[in-house]
Coordinates of C-alpha atoms in Angstrom, one line a residue:
M6 CA 0.0 0.0 0.0
T7 CA 1.2 3.4 -0.8
E8 CA 0.9 6.4 1.5
A9 CA -1.7 9.0 0.6
A10 CA -0.3 11.7 -1.6
E11 CA 0.0 15.1 -0.2
T12 CA -2.6 17.4 -1.6
P13 CA -1.9 21.0 -2.7
A14 CA -4.2 22.2 0.1
D15 CA -1.8 20.6 2.6
R16 CA 1.1 22.8 1.3
R17 CA -0.9 25.9 0.7
V18 CA 0.1 29.1 2.5
S19 CA -3.0 31.0 3.5
L20 CA -3.5 34.7 4.2
F21 CA -3.5 33.9 7.9
H22 CA 0.1 32.5 7.6
L23 CA 1.2 35.7 5.9
A24 CA -0.6 37.7 8.6
L25 CA 1.8 36.2 11.2
L26 CA 4.6 38.2 9.6
L27 CA 2.8 41.6 9.6
P28 CA 3.2 42.4 13.3
W29 CA 7.0 42.6 13.1
I30 CA 6.7 45.7 10.9
A31 CA 4.8 47.5 13.7
L32 CA 7.2 46.3 16.3
V33 CA 10.2 47.5 14.4
V34 CA 8.6 50.9 13.8
D35 CA 7.7 51.2 17.5
A36 CA 11.2 50.2 18.7
S37 CA 12.7 52.8 16.4
R38 CA 10.8 55.7 17.9
P39 CA 12.7 58.5 19.7
I40 CA 13.0 58.1 23.5
V41 CA 10.2 60.2 25.0
D42 CA 9.5 58.3 28.2
N43 CA 9.7 60.7 31.2
S44 CA 11.4 58.3 33.6
F45 CA 13.9 56.3 31.5
L46 CA 16.9 58.5 32.3
W47 CA 16.0 58.4 35.9
H48 CA 16.3 54.6 35.9
V49 CA 19.7 54.8 34.1
Q50 CA 21.0 57.2 36.8
A51 CA 19.6 55.0 39.6
G52 CA 21.5 52.1 38.1
S53 CA 24.7 54.1 37.9
L54 CA 24.4 55.1 41.6
Q55 CA 23.9 51.5 42.6
A56 CA 26.8 50.3 40.6
K57 CA 29.1 52.9 42.1
S58 CA 27.9 52.2 45.7
G59 CA 27.8 48.4 45.3
S60 CA 24.3 48.3 46.9
V61 CA 20.7 48.9 46.0
L62 CA 19.1 52.2 46.8
T63 CA 17.3 52.4 50.2
E64 CA 17.2 56.2 50.5
D65 CA 15.9 58.8 48.2
P66 CA 19.0 60.3 46.3
F67 CA 17.0 62.5 44.0
S68 CA 14.3 64.6 45.7
L69 CA 15.2 68.1 47.0
T70 CA 12.8 68.0 50.0
L71 CA 12.9 64.3 50.7
S72 CA 16.5 63.5 50.1
G73 CA 17.7 60.8 52.5
E74 CA 14.2 59.5 53.3
P75 CA 13.7 55.7 53.3
W76 CA 12.9 54.6 49.7
I77 CA 13.1 51.4 47.7
T78 CA 13.9 51.2 44.0
Q79 CA 11.7 48.4 42.8
S80 CA 13.6 48.0 39.5
W81 CA 17.1 47.6 40.8
L82 CA 18.2 44.8 38.5
A83 CA 16.8 46.5 35.4
E84 CA 18.5 49.7 36.4
L85 CA 21.9 48.0 36.8
V86 CA 21.5 46.6 33.3
Y87 CA 20.5 50.0 31.9
A88 CA 23.5 51.6 33.4
W89 CA 25.9 48.9 32.2
A90 CA 24.4 49.0 28.7
E91 CA 24.6 52.8 28.5
G92 CA 28.3 52.6 29.4
M93 CA 28.9 50.0 26.7
F94 CA 26.7 51.1 23.9
G95 CA 25.3 54.6 24.8
F96 CA 21.6 54.7 24.2
G97 CA 21.9 52.6 21.0
Y98 CA 20.8 49.6 23.0
V99 CA 17.3 51.0 23.6
A100 CA 15.8 50.1 20.2
P101 CA 17.1 46.5 20.2
M102 CA 15.9 46.1 23.8
M103 CA 12.4 47.3 22.9
L104 CA 12.2 45.1 19.8
I105 CA 13.4 42.0 21.7
A106 CA 11.0 42.5 24.6
S107 CA 8.0 43.2 22.3
S108 CA 8.9 40.3 20.0
L109 CA 9.1 37.8 22.9
T110 CA 5.7 39.1 24.1
V111 CA 4.0 38.7 20.8
V112 CA 5.6 35.3 20.1
G113 CA 4.6 34.1 23.5
L114 CA 1.0 35.2 23.0
G115 CA 1.0 33.5 19.6
L116 CA 2.1 30.2 21.3
L117 CA -0.6 30.5 23.9
A118 CA -3.2 31.1 21.2
Y119 CA -2.1 28.2 19.1
R120 CA -1.8 25.9 22.1
R121 CA -5.4 26.6 23.1
S122 CA -7.0 26.8 19.6
A123 CA -4.7 24.7 17.3
S124 CA -5.9 27.2 14.7
V125 CA -3.6 29.3 12.5
A126 CA -6.4 31.8 11.9
A127 CA -7.0 32.3 15.7
T128 CA -3.2 32.6 16.2
A129 CA -2.8 35.1 13.4
I130 CA -5.7 37.3 14.8
T131 CA -4.2 37.2 18.3
V132 CA -0.7 38.1 17.0
V133 CA -2.0 41.0 14.8
L134 CA -4.2 42.4 17.5
S135 CA -1.3 42.2 20.0
A136 CA 1.0 44.1 17.7
I137 CA -1.7 46.8 17.3
L138 CA -2.4 47.2 21.0
L139 CA 0.9 46.6 22.6
P140 CA 3.0 49.5 21.2
R141 CA 1.1 52.2 23.1
F142 CA 2.1 50.5 26.4
L143 CA 5.7 49.6 25.5
V144 CA 8.1 52.2 26.9
P145 CA 11.8 51.8 27.8
R146 CA 11.2 51.9 31.5
P147 CA 11.5 48.6 33.4
A148 CA 7.7 48.0 33.2
L149 CA 8.6 46.9 29.6
F150 CA 9.8 43.5 30.9
S151 CA 6.6 42.8 32.7
Y152 CA 4.9 41.8 29.4
P153 CA 7.3 39.0 28.3
L154 CA 7.6 37.8 31.9
M155 CA 3.8 37.6 32.3
V156 CA 3.7 35.5 29.0
A157 CA 6.5 33.3 30.3
V158 CA 4.6 32.7 33.5
M159 CA 1.5 31.7 31.5
L160 CA 3.4 29.4 29.2
A161 CA 5.3 27.7 32.1
W162 CA 2.1 27.3 34.2
E163 CA 0.1 25.7 31.4
R164 CA 2.8 23.1 30.7
K165 CA 3.2 21.3 34.0
S166 CA 6.6 19.9 33.0
A167 CA 7.9 23.6 32.7
R168 CA 6.6 24.8 36.1
W169 CA 10.1 24.3 37.6
A170 CA 11.1 27.5 35.9
L171 CA 8.5 29.6 37.8
P172 CA 10.7 30.4 40.8
F173 CA 13.5 31.7 38.5
I174 CA 11.0 33.8 36.4
F175 CA 9.5 35.3 39.6
W176 CA 12.9 36.2 41.1
I177 CA 13.8 38.1 38.0
W178 CA 10.4 39.7 37.7
A179 CA 10.5 40.8 41.4
S180 CA 13.9 42.3 40.7
V181 CA 12.8 44.4 37.7
H182 CA 9.2 45.5 38.5
A183 CA 6.6 45.3 41.2
S184 CA 4.0 44.0 38.7
F185 CA 5.2 40.4 39.6
A186 CA 2.2 40.5 42.0
I187 CA 0.0 40.2 38.9
G188 CA 1.8 37.0 37.8
L189 CA 1.4 35.5 41.3
A190 CA -2.3 36.4 41.3
Y191 CA -2.7 34.7 37.9
I192 CA -1.4 31.3 39.1
V193 CA -3.3 31.6 42.4
L194 CA -6.5 32.2 40.6
S195 CA -5.7 29.4 38.1
V196 CA -5.4 27.0 41.0
M197 CA -8.7 28.2 42.5
A198 CA -10.6 28.1 39.2
K199 CA -9.5 24.6 38.4
R200 CA -9.4 23.4 42.0
E201 CA -5.9 22.2 41.3
W202 CA -5.0 22.0 45.0
K203 CA -2.0 19.8 44.4
A204 CA -0.3 22.8 42.7
V205 CA -0.4 24.9 45.9
G206 CA 3.2 23.9 46.7
T207 CA 4.3 25.1 43.2
V208 CA 2.6 28.4 43.9
V209 CA 4.5 28.8 47.2
A210 CA 7.7 27.8 45.5
A211 CA 7.1 30.5 42.9
G212 CA 6.3 33.2 45.4
V213 CA 9.2 32.6 47.9
P214 CA 12.0 33.9 45.5
T215 CA 10.2 37.3 45.4
L216 CA 11.3 37.7 49.0
L217 CA 14.9 36.8 48.2
T218 CA 15.9 39.7 46.0
A219 CA 18.3 42.4 47.0
H220 CA 15.5 44.1 49.0
G221 CA 14.4 41.0 50.9
L222 CA 11.2 41.6 52.8
G223 CA 11.3 45.2 51.7
V224 CA 9.4 44.0 48.6
V225 CA 6.3 43.5 50.8
G226 CA 6.5 47.0 52.1
M227 CA 6.9 48.3 48.6
L228 CA 3.7 46.6 47.5
V229 CA 1.8 47.9 50.5
D230 CA 3.0 51.4 49.9
F231 CA 2.1 51.1 46.2
G232 CA -1.4 49.9 47.1
R233 CA -1.9 52.8 49.4
A234 CA -0.7 55.3 46.8
R235 CA -3.3 53.9 44.4

């Protein structure tokens, strides 16, 4: 018996396949925009101060009236990277950084869409809409990394064999931005929604590293203060 011959339809490239390529145009254009964010340079300077002192900032070094007051920089790791990159490449690293972060986000969202739908059309629509909506939120401040990290958490959580990576992802996230709490909320709610009580230990293992950054338990106080400010 011979195997069934492959039909032309099996090899056909549809418009939805081509649509998967379109978002990269928008992402490249967005990454190439001039730096207009009002806090990016502040983060670079914070990284330089921390690199020179050899420790994270715990007091306000910038304010005229509150100089020396207790203060935690939630993005200490990202700021160190910013300062190092600025010293090595000037501000030429910003566009590639923006493109890499946005591309990882869109690719991750595409993987999630395809994993759930097994449909090229649904994946293409998800990717295109993501590329349309994301640029307005993508700025070079450390919040930029929250998007690919959130997608990484979702991908790791959905594949049980990859959940071992969650503690590492959350340590990095807690070191670059306080929005890691959103990622923790996602996996907690996922456990509750699916009544996956055996995964509670995994949730705890993912959350503990957020208390083991350079600020230690100071991260908790940072979240509390942030909540009060809102």
